[in-house]
């Protein structure tokens, strides 16, 4: 039985909610914005459920003022959003788009007027198509273009924004985008995926250097989405293969940024797939981090193969053999994801134990998809409240075991474009009617407002 007594977070703990540019902005090619890989991908038949695209999304581009006012009404202390690279640099390099920059300047100004701390991410998967056309993150050139873009943003917004992250969930962009092809740009090439996984980290390191050269005092981090990888059900998966999944999903990112090395077992397994790594790269990658963003949703549950399983392998984990995802549990979210709050505690404690130089953590995403409708103007979503309650308790447990966590962002402020799954997976504290674009805060939004107001669960 979970203990449901009141819990309190430390003074100064920062409470927020998160979104990302392509998922909410809409206004696809308005105001001089260039195309991104997600425009191309979502407009390619068969790539996104029901043919949904981000052309309109939540229309946040046109509703910015009202949306920020809504955040203030909900008591948010911080707002994590991402910048569309191709809105501010239509081709990803060279010319800067003043209209695009003005949009983010206005967003930041509105947030600050309401006392909400902005927390932008520079790359949440919407790579400018112009850069994809010349090799995307498979090419080392994109690394330096990213450095230029990061310096531009530090120059333009760094006077009012101190908390930045470079990449969101680089594992997803590398492997969903280039190994399984479930996400943009939709490639199925393991060597490309590993090159992207390396170049994203190199771009992150270069961006930190470039931003610090531009301005002092910025608080710079990166956002990773680790998961425990756990055996569940039968047959048992080979432990060394499970360890390899852990290396691809978790250790690659933390070992590189915090230790300046890649996991030896994974390098041995990748062999020539990892040819993009050059001498000196890890030194660039391992720049000091002011903070680290952790996105946590669920533990990855795995089992060994039965005679009925395909022998094709698990595309997102290229060199892994003999392992597949355990069947969906009976109780799960609309994404089919298991609910594993105990894993949240264990994961944070593991990071704290394994990486003595772990910087302060912000939980930059945590949440769940449930499609509860609006009835007579109200949207009751008890399952979301339950999920958030359990995960905040799990977070508090980790903090009591010594993990230094400074803030928590719920994913997501409002229902939005859930990538290849389109608009049907609803993660929002706020319900969005995608016909009228009307926003209706769910019960969970009011519950969360209460959590923020009391700095804990009553
Ligand atoms: O919607 C995504 C977000 O863009 C990145 N993290 C996971 C969320 C839910 O799938």
Coordinates of C-alpha atoms and ligand atoms in Angstrom, one line a residue:
X1 CA 0.0 0.0 0.0
X2 CA 1.3 3.4 -0.9
X3 CA 1.6 5.8 2.0
X4 CA -0.6 8.8 1.1
X5 CA 0.3 11.0 4.0
X6 CA 1.2 14.6 3.2
X7 CA 4.6 15.3 1.7
X8 CA 6.6 18.5 1.5
X9 CA 9.3 19.6 -0.9
X10 CA 12.2 21.9 0.1
X11 CA 11.8 25.6 0.0
X12 CA 12.7 27.1 -3.4
X13 CA 11.7 23.9 -5.3
X14 CA 10.7 24.9 -8.8
X15 CA 7.4 23.7 -10.2
X16 CA 6.5 23.9 -13.9
X17 CA 5.1 22.3 -17.0
X18 CA 6.7 21.5 -20.4
X19 CA 5.9 21.6 -24.1
X20 CA 7.8 21.6 -27.3
X21 CA 7.7 23.8 -30.4
X22 CA 6.5 21.4 -33.1
X23 CA 4.0 19.8 -30.7
X24 CA 2.1 23.1 -29.9
X25 CA 3.1 26.1 -32.0
X26 CA 1.4 25.4 -35.4
X27 CA 1.9 28.4 -37.8
X28 CA 4.0 26.0 -39.7
X29 CA 5.5 28.1 -42.4
X30 CA 4.3 31.5 -41.1
X31 CA 6.5 34.5 -40.3
X32 CA 9.4 33.2 -42.4
X33 CA 9.8 29.9 -40.5
X34 CA 11.7 27.3 -42.6
X35 CA 10.6 23.7 -42.9
X36 CA 11.8 21.1 -40.3
X37 CA 12.2 17.4 -40.7
X38 CA 8.8 17.0 -38.8
X39 CA 7.0 19.0 -41.5
X40 CA 8.4 16.7 -44.1
X41 CA 7.8 13.5 -42.1
X42 CA 4.2 14.3 -41.0
X43 CA 3.3 15.3 -44.6
X44 CA 4.6 11.9 -45.9
X45 CA 1.8 9.4 -46.2
X46 CA 1.7 6.7 -43.6
X47 CA 4.1 8.2 -41.2
X48 CA 1.8 9.7 -38.6
X49 CA -1.5 8.2 -37.3
X50 CA -4.5 9.5 -39.2
X51 CA -2.3 11.7 -41.3
X52 CA -2.1 14.3 -38.5
X53 CA 0.5 17.1 -38.9
X54 CA 1.7 19.9 -36.7
X55 CA 0.5 22.6 -39.2
X56 CA -2.0 24.0 -36.6
X57 CA -1.3 21.9 -33.5
X58 CA -2.5 24.0 -30.5
X59 CA -2.1 27.2 -32.4
X60 CA 0.1 28.4 -29.6
X61 CA 2.0 30.8 -32.0
X62 CA -1.2 32.9 -32.2
X63 CA -2.4 32.3 -28.7
X64 CA 0.8 33.0 -26.8
X65 CA -0.7 35.7 -24.6
X66 CA -3.7 33.7 -23.5
X67 CA -1.6 30.6 -23.0
X68 CA 0.9 32.4 -20.7
X69 CA -2.0 33.9 -18.8
X70 CA -3.4 30.4 -18.4
X71 CA 0.0 29.2 -17.0
X72 CA -0.1 32.0 -14.5
X73 CA -3.7 31.0 -13.5
X74 CA -2.5 27.5 -12.9
X75 CA 0.2 28.8 -10.6
X76 CA 3.2 27.6 -12.7
X77 CA 6.5 28.9 -11.5
X78 CA 8.5 27.9 -14.6
X79 CA 7.7 27.0 -18.2
X80 CA 9.8 24.6 -20.2
X81 CA 9.4 25.1 -24.0
X82 CA 11.6 24.5 -27.0
X83 CA 12.7 26.8 -29.7
X84 CA 12.1 25.9 -33.3
X85 CA 15.5 26.2 -34.9
X86 CA 14.0 26.8 -38.3
X87 CA 11.8 29.6 -37.0
X88 CA 14.8 31.6 -36.0
X89 CA 17.2 30.3 -38.7
X90 CA 15.0 29.1 -41.6
X91 CA 17.8 27.0 -43.2
X92 CA 19.5 26.1 -39.9
X93 CA 22.5 28.2 -40.8
X94 CA 23.2 31.7 -42.1
X95 CA 20.3 34.1 -42.3
X96 CA 18.5 34.8 -39.1
X97 CA 14.7 35.4 -39.1
X98 CA 13.8 38.4 -37.0
X99 CA 10.1 37.6 -37.0
X100 CA 10.9 34.2 -35.5
X101 CA 13.2 35.6 -32.9
X102 CA 10.6 38.2 -32.0
X103 CA 8.1 35.4 -31.2
X104 CA 10.4 33.9 -28.6
X105 CA 11.3 37.3 -27.2
X106 CA 7.7 38.0 -26.7
X107 CA 7.1 34.6 -25.1
X108 CA 9.9 35.3 -22.7
X109 CA 8.7 38.8 -21.9
X110 CA 5.2 37.6 -21.2
X111 CA 6.5 34.8 -18.9
X112 CA 8.7 37.2 -17.0
X113 CA 5.8 39.7 -16.6
X114 CA 3.9 36.9 -14.9
X115 CA 6.8 35.9 -12.8
X116 CA 7.3 32.6 -14.6
X117 CA 10.9 31.4 -15.1
X118 CA 11.5 30.5 -18.8
X119 CA 13.4 27.2 -19.4
X120 CA 14.0 26.8 -23.2
X121 CA 15.4 23.8 -25.0
X122 CA 17.4 24.4 -28.2
X123 CA 16.6 21.1 -29.9
X124 CA 13.5 19.1 -29.4
X125 CA 13.8 17.1 -32.7
X126 CA 12.6 19.6 -35.3
X127 CA 15.8 19.9 -37.2
X128 CA 15.7 22.4 -40.1
X129 CA 15.0 20.5 -43.3
X130 CA 17.8 22.6 -44.9
X131 CA 20.3 20.9 -42.7
X132 CA 18.7 17.4 -43.1
X133 CA 19.2 17.9 -46.8
X134 CA 22.9 18.1 -46.3
X135 CA 23.2 15.2 -44.0
X136 CA 21.4 16.3 -40.8
X137 CA 23.1 15.1 -37.6
X138 CA 24.7 12.3 -39.5
X139 CA 27.1 14.9 -40.6
X140 CA 29.7 16.6 -38.4
X141 CA 28.9 19.9 -40.1
X142 CA 25.6 20.1 -38.4
X143 CA 27.5 20.1 -35.1
X144 CA 29.1 23.5 -35.8
X145 CA 25.8 24.9 -37.2
X146 CA 24.2 24.0 -33.9
X147 CA 27.0 25.8 -32.1
X148 CA 26.2 29.0 -34.1
X149 CA 22.5 28.7 -33.4
X150 CA 23.2 28.2 -29.6
X151 CA 25.4 31.3 -29.6
X152 CA 22.7 33.3 -31.4
X153 CA 20.1 32.3 -28.8
X154 CA 22.4 33.1 -25.9
X155 CA 23.1 36.5 -27.5
X156 CA 19.4 37.3 -28.2
X157 CA 17.7 35.9 -25.1
X158 CA 20.5 35.4 -22.6
X159 CA 19.9 38.7 -20.9
X160 CA 16.5 37.5 -19.7
X161 CA 16.8 33.7 -19.7
X162 CA 19.4 32.0 -17.6
X163 CA 18.2 28.4 -17.6
X164 CA 18.8 26.5 -20.9
X165 CA 19.1 23.0 -22.1
X166 CA 20.7 22.0 -25.4
X167 CA 19.1 18.7 -26.4
X168 CA 15.9 17.0 -25.4
X169 CA 16.1 13.2 -25.3
X170 CA 18.9 12.7 -27.8
X171 CA 18.4 8.9 -27.7
X172 CA 14.9 9.4 -29.3
X173 CA 16.2 11.6 -32.1
X174 CA 19.1 9.2 -32.9
X175 CA 17.4 5.8 -32.6
X176 CA 13.7 6.5 -33.3
X177 CA 14.7 8.8 -36.1
X178 CA 17.4 6.8 -37.7
X179 CA 17.3 3.2 -36.6
X180 CA 13.6 2.2 -36.4
X181 CA 12.4 5.2 -38.5
X182 CA 9.3 5.7 -36.4
X183 CA 10.2 9.4 -36.1
X184 CA 11.6 12.0 -38.4
X185 CA 13.7 11.8 -40.5
X186 CA 12.5 8.2 -40.8
X187 CA 15.7 6.3 -41.6
X188 CA 16.5 2.7 -40.8
X189 CA 20.2 2.8 -40.7
X190 CA 22.0 1.7 -37.5
X191 CA 25.3 3.4 -38.4
X192 CA 23.5 6.6 -39.1
X193 CA 21.7 6.3 -35.7
X194 CA 25.0 5.9 -33.8
X195 CA 26.6 8.8 -35.7
X196 CA 23.7 11.0 -34.7
X197 CA 23.9 9.8 -31.1
X198 CA 27.5 10.9 -31.1
X199 CA 27.1 14.2 -33.0
X200 CA 24.2 15.3 -30.8
X201 CA 26.5 15.0 -27.8
X202 CA 29.3 16.8 -29.6
X203 CA 26.9 19.6 -30.6
X204 CA 25.8 19.8 -27.0
X205 CA 29.4 20.2 -25.8
X206 CA 30.2 22.8 -28.5
X207 CA 27.0 24.7 -27.7
X208 CA 28.0 24.9 -24.0
X209 CA 31.3 26.4 -25.0
X210 CA 29.7 28.8 -27.5
X211 CA 27.0 30.0 -25.1
X212 CA 29.5 30.5 -22.2
X213 CA 31.8 32.5 -24.6
X214 CA 28.8 34.6 -25.4
X215 CA 27.6 35.3 -21.9
X216 CA 28.7 34.4 -18.3
X217 CA 26.3 33.2 -15.7
X218 CA 24.0 31.1 -17.8
X219 CA 22.7 27.8 -16.2
X220 CA 23.3 25.2 -18.9
X221 CA 22.2 21.6 -19.1
X222 CA 21.0 18.7 -21.3
X223 CA 17.8 16.6 -21.0
X224 CA 18.1 12.8 -21.0
X225 CA 15.4 10.2 -20.9
X226 CA 16.8 7.3 -18.9
X227 CA 14.8 4.2 -17.9
X228 CA 15.7 1.2 -15.9
X229 CA 15.8 -1.9 -18.1
X230 CA 14.1 -4.7 -16.2
X231 CA 13.4 -8.4 -16.9
X232 CA 9.7 -9.2 -16.6
X233 CA 8.0 -12.4 -17.6
X234 CA 9.4 -15.4 -19.5
X235 CA 11.6 -16.5 -21.0
X236 CA 14.4 -14.7 -19.2
X237 CA 16.5 -12.3 -21.5
X238 CA 20.2 -12.9 -21.7
X239 CA 21.6 -10.5 -18.9
X240 CA 24.5 -9.2 -21.0
X241 CA 22.1 -8.2 -23.7
X242 CA 19.9 -6.4 -21.2
X243 CA 23.0 -4.6 -20.1
X244 CA 23.7 -3.6 -23.6
X245 CA 20.2 -2.0 -23.8
X246 CA 21.1 -0.1 -20.7
X247 CA 24.3 1.1 -22.3
X248 CA 22.5 2.4 -25.4
X249 CA 19.6 3.9 -23.5
X250 CA 21.3 5.2 -20.4
X251 CA 25.1 4.9 -20.0
X252 CA 26.1 6.3 -23.4
X253 CA 24.6 9.7 -22.4
X254 CA 25.7 9.9 -18.8
X255 CA 29.2 8.3 -19.2
X256 CA 30.0 10.7 -22.0
X257 CA 28.7 13.9 -20.4
X258 CA 29.8 13.2 -16.8
X259 CA 32.8 10.9 -17.3
X260 CA 34.1 11.9 -20.7
X261 CA 34.0 8.3 -22.0
X262 CA 31.6 6.0 -23.8
X263 CA 30.8 2.6 -22.2
X264 CA 33.5 0.1 -23.2
X265 CA 31.0 -2.8 -23.6
X266 CA 28.9 -0.7 -26.0
X267 CA 31.9 0.5 -28.0
X268 CA 33.0 -3.2 -28.4
X269 CA 29.5 -4.2 -29.5
X270 CA 29.2 -1.3 -32.0
X271 CA 32.7 -1.7 -33.5
X272 CA 32.7 0.2 -36.9
X273 CA 29.1 1.5 -36.3
X274 CA 30.8 4.0 -34.0
X275 CA 33.3 5.3 -36.5
X276 CA 32.1 8.9 -36.2
X277 CA 33.9 9.3 -32.9
X278 CA 37.2 11.2 -33.3
X279 CA 40.1 11.9 -30.9
X280 CA 39.3 14.8 -28.6
X281 CA 35.5 14.6 -29.1
X282 CA 34.8 13.4 -25.6
X283 CA 36.7 16.2 -24.1
X284 CA 34.3 18.6 -25.9
X285 CA 31.3 16.6 -24.8
X286 CA 32.2 16.5 -21.1
X287 CA 31.8 20.2 -20.5
X288 CA 30.7 21.0 -16.9
X289 CA 27.0 20.9 -16.5
X290 CA 25.1 23.4 -14.3
X291 CA 22.2 21.1 -14.2
X292 CA 20.8 17.9 -15.7
X293 CA 17.3 17.4 -17.0
X294 CA 15.8 14.0 -16.4
X295 CA 12.6 12.9 -18.2
X296 CA 11.0 9.9 -16.6
X297 CA 7.9 8.0 -17.7
X298 CA 8.3 4.3 -17.2
X299 CA 10.8 1.4 -16.8
X300 CA 11.6 -0.6 -19.9
X301 CA 10.4 -4.1 -19.2
X302 CA 12.0 -6.9 -21.3
X303 CA 12.0 -10.6 -21.8
X304 CA 13.8 -13.2 -23.9
X305 CA 12.5 -14.4 -27.3
X306 CA 10.0 -17.2 -27.8
X307 CA 9.8 -19.2 -31.0
X308 CA 6.9 -16.9 -32.1
X309 CA 9.0 -13.7 -31.9
X310 CA 10.6 -12.2 -34.9
X311 CA 14.3 -12.7 -35.1
X312 CA 14.7 -9.2 -36.8
X313 CA 15.9 -7.8 -33.5
X314 CA 14.9 -4.6 -31.7
X315 CA 15.6 -1.9 -34.2
X316 CA 16.1 0.9 -31.6
X317 CA 18.9 -1.2 -30.0
X318 CA 20.9 -2.1 -33.1
X319 CA 23.4 -4.7 -31.8
X320 CA 21.2 -6.3 -29.2
X321 CA 19.9 -9.8 -29.8
X322 CA 17.6 -12.2 -28.1
X323 CA 15.5 -9.5 -26.2
X324 CA 12.1 -8.0 -26.8
X325 CA 9.7 -5.8 -24.9
X326 CA 7.6 -7.6 -22.3
X327 CA 3.9 -7.6 -23.2
X328 CA 1.9 -4.5 -22.0
X329 CA 0.7 -4.9 -18.4
X330 CA -3.0 -5.0 -17.7
X331 CA -2.8 -1.5 -16.0
X332 CA -1.1 0.9 -18.3
X333 CA -1.5 4.4 -19.7
X334 CA -3.0 5.2 -23.2
X335 CA 0.5 4.9 -24.6
X336 CA 0.6 1.2 -23.4
X337 CA 3.3 2.2 -20.9
X338 CA 3.5 0.5 -17.5
X339 CA 3.2 2.6 -14.4
X340 CA 6.4 2.1 -12.4
X341 CA 6.9 4.9 -9.9
X342 CA 9.3 2.7 -7.8
X343 CA 11.6 2.8 -10.9
X344 CA 11.7 6.6 -10.7
X345 CA 13.2 6.5 -7.2
X346 CA 15.5 3.7 -8.2
X347 CA 16.7 5.4 -11.3
X348 CA 17.5 8.7 -9.5
X349 CA 19.3 6.9 -6.7
X350 CA 21.3 4.9 -9.2
X351 CA 22.4 8.1 -11.0
X352 CA 23.4 9.7 -7.7
X353 CA 25.4 6.6 -6.8
X354 CA 27.1 5.9 -10.1
X355 CA 28.0 9.5 -11.0
X356 CA 29.6 11.3 -8.0
X357 CA 29.8 14.5 -10.0
X358 CA 26.1 14.5 -10.9
X359 CA 24.9 18.1 -11.1
X360 CA 21.6 19.3 -9.6
X361 CA 18.7 17.6 -11.3
X362 CA 15.5 19.0 -12.7
X363 CA 12.8 16.6 -13.6
X364 CA 12.1 18.1 -17.0
X365 CA 9.2 15.7 -18.0
X366 CA 6.9 13.3 -16.2
X367 CA 3.3 12.6 -17.0
X368 CA 0.9 10.3 -18.7
X369 CA -1.6 10.0 -21.6
X370 CA -5.3 9.5 -20.8
X371 CA -8.1 10.5 -23.0
X372 CA -10.7 11.8 -20.5
X373 CA -13.3 13.9 -22.2
X374 CA -14.8 17.3 -21.2
X375 CA -18.3 16.8 -19.9
X376 CA -20.4 19.9 -19.1
X377 CA -17.3 22.1 -19.1
X378 CA -15.4 19.8 -16.7
X379 CA -12.7 17.3 -17.4
X380 CA -12.3 14.7 -14.6
X381 CA -9.0 12.8 -15.0
X382 CA -8.5 10.8 -11.8
X383 CA -5.9 8.5 -13.4
X384 CA -3.6 11.4 -14.2
X385 CA -3.8 12.7 -10.7
X386 CA -3.0 9.2 -9.4
X387 CA 0.0 8.9 -11.7
X388 CA 1.3 12.3 -10.7
X389 CA 0.7 11.7 -7.0
X390 CA 2.6 8.4 -7.1
X391 CA 5.5 9.9 -9.1
X392 CA 5.9 12.9 -6.9
X393 CA 6.0 10.6 -3.8
X394 CA 8.7 8.5 -5.6
X395 CA 10.6 11.7 -6.4
X396 CA 10.5 12.8 -2.8
X397 CA 11.7 9.4 -1.7
X398 CA 14.8 9.7 -4.0
X399 CA 15.4 13.2 -2.6
X400 CA 15.3 11.8 0.9
X401 CA 17.9 9.3 -0.1
X402 CA 20.2 12.2 -1.0
X403 CA 19.5 13.0 -4.7
X404 CA 19.7 16.7 -5.3
X405 CA 16.6 17.6 -7.3
X406 CA 15.7 21.2 -7.7
X407 CA 12.5 21.2 -9.8
X408 CA 9.8 19.3 -11.5
X409 CA 8.0 19.9 -14.9
X410 CA 4.9 18.0 -15.7
X411 CA 4.5 16.8 -19.3
X412 CA 2.5 18.4 -20.7
X413 CA 0.9 21.8 -20.1
X414 CA -1.7 20.9 -22.7
X415 CA -2.7 18.1 -25.1
X416 CA -0.6 18.3 -28.2
X417 CA 0.9 16.6 -31.3
X418 CA 2.3 13.3 -29.9
X419 CA 4.6 12.8 -32.8
X420 CA 3.9 9.6 -34.9
X421 CA 0.8 9.0 -32.8
X422 CA -0.8 12.3 -33.7
X423 CA -3.4 14.1 -31.5
X424 CA -5.1 11.0 -30.0
X425 CA -2.6 10.5 -27.1
X426 CA -3.5 13.2 -24.6
X427 CA -0.8 14.2 -22.0
X428 CA -2.2 17.6 -21.0
X429 CA -3.0 19.1 -17.7
X430 CA -5.2 21.1 -20.0
X431 CA -7.6 19.5 -22.5
X432 CA -7.5 20.9 -26.0
X433 CA -10.4 20.5 -28.4
X434 CA -8.6 20.2 -31.7
X435 CA -11.6 21.4 -33.7
X436 CA -12.2 24.6 -31.8
X437 CA -8.7 24.9 -30.1
X438 CA -10.5 25.6 -26.8
X439 CA -8.5 24.9 -23.7
X440 CA -10.2 23.4 -20.6
X441 CA -8.0 22.8 -17.6
X442 CA -8.5 19.2 -16.3
X443 CA -9.0 18.4 -12.6
X444 CA -5.3 17.4 -12.6
X445 CA -4.4 21.0 -13.5
X446 CA -6.3 22.3 -10.3
X447 CA -4.8 19.5 -8.3
X448 CA -1.3 20.5 -9.5
X449 CA -2.0 24.1 -8.7
X450 CA -2.7 23.0 -5.2
X451 CA 0.6 21.0 -5.1
X452 CA 2.5 24.1 -6.2
X453 CA 0.7 26.4 -3.8
X454 CA 1.6 24.1 -0.9
X455 CA 5.0 23.0 -2.2
X456 CA 3.9 19.5 -1.7
X457 CA 0.9 17.1 -1.5
X458 CA -1.6 17.8 1.3
Ligands
LIG1 O1 5.7 14.1 -26.2 C1 6.9 13.5 -25.8 C2 7.9 14.6 -25.7 O2 8.1 15.3 -26.9 C3 9.3 14.0 -25.4 N1 9.2 13.2 -24.2 C4 8.1 12.2 -24.1 C5 6.8 12.9 -24.5 C6 5.6 11.8 -24.4 O3 5.9 10.8 -25.4

